[in-house]
Short mmCIF file of C-alpha atoms in Angstrom, two decimals:
data_model
loop_
_atom_site.label_atom_id
_atom_site.label_comp_id
_atom_site.label_asym_id
_atom_site.label_seq_id
_atom_site.Cartn_x
_atom_site.Cartn_y
_atom_site.Cartn_z
CA UNK Z 8 12.54 -21.18 -5.51
CA UNK Z 9 15.95 -22.31 -7.39
CA UNK Z 10 18.64 -19.40 -6.94
CA UNK Z 11 20.19 -17.93 -9.77
CA UNK Z 12 21.72 -20.64 -11.73
CA UNK Z 13 24.64 -20.52 -14.65
CA UNK Z 14 25.95 -22.32 -17.35
CA UNK Z 15 28.40 -24.16 -17.80
CA UNK Z 16 30.21 -24.68 -15.26
CA UNK Z 17 33.41 -25.39 -16.69
CA UNK Z 18 34.19 -24.40 -19.83
CA UNK Z 19 37.85 -25.02 -21.19
CA UNK Z 20 39.25 -24.09 -24.45
CA UNK Z 21 41.30 -22.22 -26.67
CA UNK Z 22 42.66 -18.40 -27.24
CA UNK Z 23 40.82 -17.27 -29.90
CA UNK Z 24 37.69 -18.41 -29.58
CA UNK Z 25 34.28 -17.06 -28.85
CA UNK Z 26 32.62 -18.09 -24.88
CA UNK Z 27 29.11 -17.50 -23.91
CA UNK Z 28 28.14 -17.55 -20.43
CA UNK Z 29 24.93 -17.80 -19.09
CA UNK Z 30 22.26 -16.88 -16.51
CA UNK Z 31 19.37 -17.07 -14.94
CA UNK Z 32 18.25 -15.06 -11.65
CA UNK Z 33 15.47 -15.57 -9.25
CA UNK Z 34 12.13 -14.46 -10.11
CA UNK Z 35 11.24 -11.21 -9.28
CA UNK Z 36 14.94 -9.66 -8.45
CA UNK Z 37 14.95 -6.79 -10.68
CA UNK Z 38 19.01 -6.73 -10.46
CA UNK Z 39 21.25 -8.44 -12.10
CA UNK Z 40 25.38 -8.39 -12.07
CA UNK Z 41 27.73 -10.31 -13.94
CA UNK Z 42 31.39 -10.52 -11.02
CA UNK Z 43 34.24 -12.52 -12.65
CA UNK Z 44 36.65 -13.63 -9.81
CA UNK Z 45 40.44 -14.64 -9.18
CA UNK Z 46 42.38 -14.59 -6.75
CA UNK Z 47 44.96 -11.95 -7.22
CA UNK Z 48 41.83 -9.39 -7.34
CA UNK Z 49 39.08 -11.37 -5.74
CA UNK Z 50 35.03 -10.56 -7.00
CA UNK Z 51 35.12 -7.61 -9.62
CA UNK Z 52 31.95 -6.07 -10.16
CA UNK Z 53 31.67 -6.07 -14.47
CA UNK Z 54 28.27 -5.20 -15.86
CA UNK Z 55 25.27 -5.20 -13.17
CA UNK Z 56 21.38 -4.42 -14.93
CA UNK Z 57 18.11 -2.93 -13.84
CA UNK Z 58 15.10 -3.82 -15.21
CA UNK Z 59 17.06 -5.40 -17.52
CA UNK Z 60 19.35 -2.21 -18.38
CA UNK Z 61 22.96 -2.24 -18.80
CA UNK Z 62 23.67 0.41 -15.69
CA UNK Z 63 26.92 0.46 -15.20
CA UNK Z 64 29.70 -1.06 -17.34
CA UNK Z 65 32.37 0.06 -16.24
CA UNK Z 66 34.00 -3.05 -15.37
CA UNK Z 67 34.25 -4.44 -17.87
CA UNK Z 68 38.05 -5.34 -18.98
CA UNK Z 69 37.80 -4.45 -22.51
CA UNK Z 70 35.92 -4.11 -25.94
CA UNK Z 71 36.39 -7.82 -25.87
CA UNK Z 72 33.45 -7.98 -23.79
CA UNK Z 73 30.12 -7.64 -24.09
CA UNK Z 74 27.07 -8.95 -21.54
CA UNK Z 75 23.29 -8.42 -22.95
CA UNK Z 76 20.65 -9.71 -21.05
CA UNK Z 77 17.37 -9.62 -23.00
CA UNK Z 78 14.94 -10.22 -20.94
CA UNK Z 79 14.23 -10.64 -17.39
CA UNK Z 80 15.20 -14.01 -17.16
CA UNK Z 81 18.14 -14.85 -18.54
CA UNK Z 82 21.30 -13.08 -19.96
CA UNK Z 83 24.73 -13.78 -21.30
CA UNK Z 84 28.71 -12.72 -20.91
CA UNK Z 85 30.25 -13.41 -24.05
CA UNK Z 86 34.23 -12.56 -24.28
CA UNK Z 87 34.86 -12.82 -27.69
CA UNK Z 88 38.40 -13.69 -28.93
CA UNK Z 89 39.05 -15.08 -25.63
CA UNK Z 90 42.57 -15.09 -24.30
CA UNK Z 91 44.22 -17.04 -20.89
CA UNK Z 92 43.72 -14.10 -18.69
CA UNK Z 93 40.27 -14.11 -18.67
CA UNK Z 94 40.61 -17.65 -17.15
CA UNK Z 95 39.13 -17.22 -14.09
CA UNK Z 96 35.19 -17.62 -11.84
CA UNK Z 97 32.17 -15.94 -13.04
CA UNK Z 98 29.53 -15.01 -11.27
CA UNK Z 99 26.49 -14.03 -11.61
CA UNK Z 100 23.85 -12.94 -8.84
CA UNK Z 101 20.73 -11.39 -8.75
CA UNK Z 102 19.26 -8.89 -6.19
CA UNK Z 103 15.49 -8.26 -5.12
CA UNK Z 104 14.90 -4.33 -5.39
CA UNK Z 105 17.35 -2.72 -4.20
CA UNK Z 106 20.68 -2.28 -5.61
CA UNK Z 107 23.06 -3.06 -1.27
CA UNK Z 108 20.00 -4.99 -0.80
CA UNK Z 109 21.50 -8.65 -0.63
CA UNK Z 110 22.82 -10.96 -3.11
CA UNK Z 111 22.34 -13.92 -3.85
CA UNK Z 112 24.92 -15.79 -6.39
CA UNK Z 113 24.75 -18.76 -9.16
CA UNK Z 114 27.58 -20.97 -8.57
CA UNK Z 115 29.62 -19.87 -10.81
CA UNK Z 116 31.42 -20.87 -14.69
CA UNK Z 117 35.09 -21.85 -14.22
CA UNK Z 118 36.48 -20.89 -16.81
CA UNK Z 119 40.42 -21.68 -18.37
CA UNK Z 120 41.51 -20.61 -21.68
CA UNK Z 121 44.49 -22.51 -23.31
CA UNK L 127 38.28 5.77 -2.44
CA UNK L 128 36.04 3.60 -2.95
CA UNK L 129 38.50 0.32 -2.08
CA UNK L 130 38.24 -1.76 0.24
CA UNK L 131 40.98 -3.32 2.24
CA UNK L 132 41.21 -6.86 3.94
CA UNK L 133 43.14 -8.64 5.84
CA UNK L 134 44.78 -11.43 7.10
CA UNK L 135 44.05 -12.56 3.45
CA UNK L 136 45.33 -15.87 5.40
CA UNK L 137 44.22 -17.90 8.57
CA UNK L 138 44.87 -20.58 10.24
CA UNK L 139 43.19 -21.17 13.27
CA UNK L 140 42.65 -24.04 15.69
CA UNK L 141 38.42 -25.33 16.72
CA UNK L 142 37.25 -23.43 19.52
CA UNK L 143 39.49 -20.17 19.00
CA UNK L 144 38.81 -16.43 17.48
CA UNK L 145 38.48 -15.83 14.29
CA UNK L 146 39.26 -12.17 13.34
CA UNK L 147 39.01 -11.34 10.18
CA UNK L 148 39.70 -6.85 9.37
CA UNK L 149 38.84 -4.60 6.57
CA UNK L 150 39.36 -0.93 6.37
CA UNK L 151 37.12 1.85 3.52
CA UNK L 152 38.23 5.69 2.92
CA UNK L 153 35.08 6.01 1.43
CA UNK L 154 32.80 8.42 4.47
CA UNK L 155 29.78 7.89 2.28
CA UNK L 156 29.96 4.25 3.00
CA UNK L 157 26.25 3.72 4.57
CA UNK L 158 26.40 -0.69 4.46
CA UNK L 159 28.69 -3.30 5.04
CA UNK L 160 28.28 -6.56 4.80
CA UNK L 161 30.42 -10.05 5.47
CA UNK L 162 30.08 -12.48 2.70
CA UNK L 163 31.30 -16.60 3.15
CA UNK L 164 31.92 -18.54 0.29
CA UNK L 165 32.83 -22.27 0.78
CA UNK L 166 35.06 -24.45 -2.08
CA UNK L 167 32.46 -24.16 -5.34
CA UNK L 168 29.72 -22.53 -4.67
CA UNK L 169 28.49 -18.45 -4.57
CA UNK L 170 29.53 -16.71 -2.27
CA UNK L 171 26.09 -15.95 0.79
CA UNK L 172 25.22 -13.03 2.80
CA UNK L 173 26.21 -14.07 6.42
CA UNK L 174 26.02 -11.18 8.61
CA UNK L 175 26.47 -7.32 7.53
CA UNK L 176 25.47 -4.37 9.41
CA UNK L 177 24.93 -0.26 9.11
CA UNK L 178 26.62 2.97 10.34
CA UNK L 179 23.99 3.71 13.42
CA UNK L 180 25.57 0.65 15.49
CA UNK L 181 28.69 -0.36 16.68
CA UNK L 182 28.39 -3.79 16.92
CA UNK L 183 26.34 -6.94 15.16
CA UNK L 184 26.00 -10.44 16.16
CA UNK L 185 24.29 -13.26 15.32
CA UNK L 186 24.81 -16.26 16.66
CA UNK L 187 29.55 -17.07 16.47
CA UNK L 188 29.48 -14.20 14.44
CA UNK L 189 29.61 -10.70 15.35
CA UNK L 190 30.73 -7.35 13.61
CA UNK L 191 32.42 -4.57 15.25
CA UNK L 192 33.02 -1.24 13.18
CA UNK L 193 34.18 1.81 14.26
CA UNK L 194 33.21 5.06 12.68
CA UNK L 195 36.26 7.12 12.92
CA UNK L 196 38.43 4.45 12.18
CA UNK L 197 36.94 4.06 8.82
CA UNK L 198 37.00 0.06 9.77
CA UNK L 199 35.68 -2.99 10.40
CA UNK L 200 35.86 -6.96 11.40
CA UNK L 201 35.07 -10.09 12.13
CA UNK L 202 35.00 -11.82 14.56
CA UNK L 203 33.68 -15.89 14.46
CA UNK L 204 33.70 -17.30 18.66
CA UNK L 205 34.34 -21.14 19.39
CA UNK L 206 35.34 -21.75 15.12
CA UNK L 207 34.38 -25.00 14.00
CA UNK L 208 36.15 -27.18 11.05
CA UNK L 209 32.94 -25.88 9.44
CA UNK L 210 33.83 -22.65 9.66
CA UNK L 211 36.36 -23.55 6.87
CA UNK L 212 35.59 -20.83 3.56
CA UNK L 213 36.43 -17.80 1.94
CA UNK L 214 35.44 -14.32 4.18
CA UNK L 215 35.09 -11.55 1.94
CA UNK L 216 33.91 -8.12 3.16
CA UNK L 217 31.33 -5.34 1.54
CA UNK L 218 30.92 -1.56 1.49
CA UNK L 219 28.66 0.35 -0.79
CA UNK L 220 26.59 3.78 -0.41
CA UNK L 221 22.84 3.66 -0.52
CA UNK L 222 22.76 4.50 -4.58
CA UNK L 223 25.72 2.40 -5.72
CA UNK L 224 26.72 -0.72 -6.10
CA UNK L 225 29.10 -3.03 -3.39
CA UNK L 226 32.29 -2.78 -3.84
CA UNK L 227 34.18 -6.00 -2.11
CA UNK L 228 37.56 -7.05 -0.28
CA UNK L 229 40.29 -9.55 -1.92
CA UNK L 230 38.98 -12.21 0.73
CA UNK L 231 40.17 -13.94 4.10
CA UNK L 232 40.52 -17.62 3.09
CA UNK L 233 40.21 -19.83 7.30
CA UNK L 234 41.24 -22.86 7.65
CA UNK L 235 40.01 -24.17 11.27
CA UNK L 236 42.20 -28.05 11.97
CA UNK L 237 40.43 -29.95 14.63
#
């Protein structure tokens, strides 16, 4: 299996621009998670889906962030408009069957907002 | 109550030494405690996990010690190797709820 695939790996943009991060989970996994990693706050859960349905978005920082999962093999995390404080590494992860099952992370998307 | 506190933030160990990373939690309903290992430029990967019905779990050079009464658990890396240099995250959850991660410990093992 190819694992969780994220794109782009690196994104540099200017403040105010829209950013879209993409994720393809492992086939057959029912849960998909979006995390943000920073030095100060570590790994923060932004949102997670179960069977393509958003279950908990309490970690989404504000209305500038949105996430969708139109089908079982694709999810997006969008930031509009982006701000310098959004600079971080964004990880997508998936797991099979259980929310507390082993999480399989992608390699992350490093976002820099100038 | 949802926090998992991890220490130290960074750790330097000589090759062959023991690396110890500690975590503490408040929520007594937590019943699953995994550790994740992250190498630079990669996503975290599950290393080892424990449930509160046992006090210790060992997999090779990696051991989780769990103290339910103190609400603490720790990762011990015996005979630490330069290849163990990575960031380690503890985490905790209840069966029906999401994982809560600690803030991470950057381990450097020098030859």
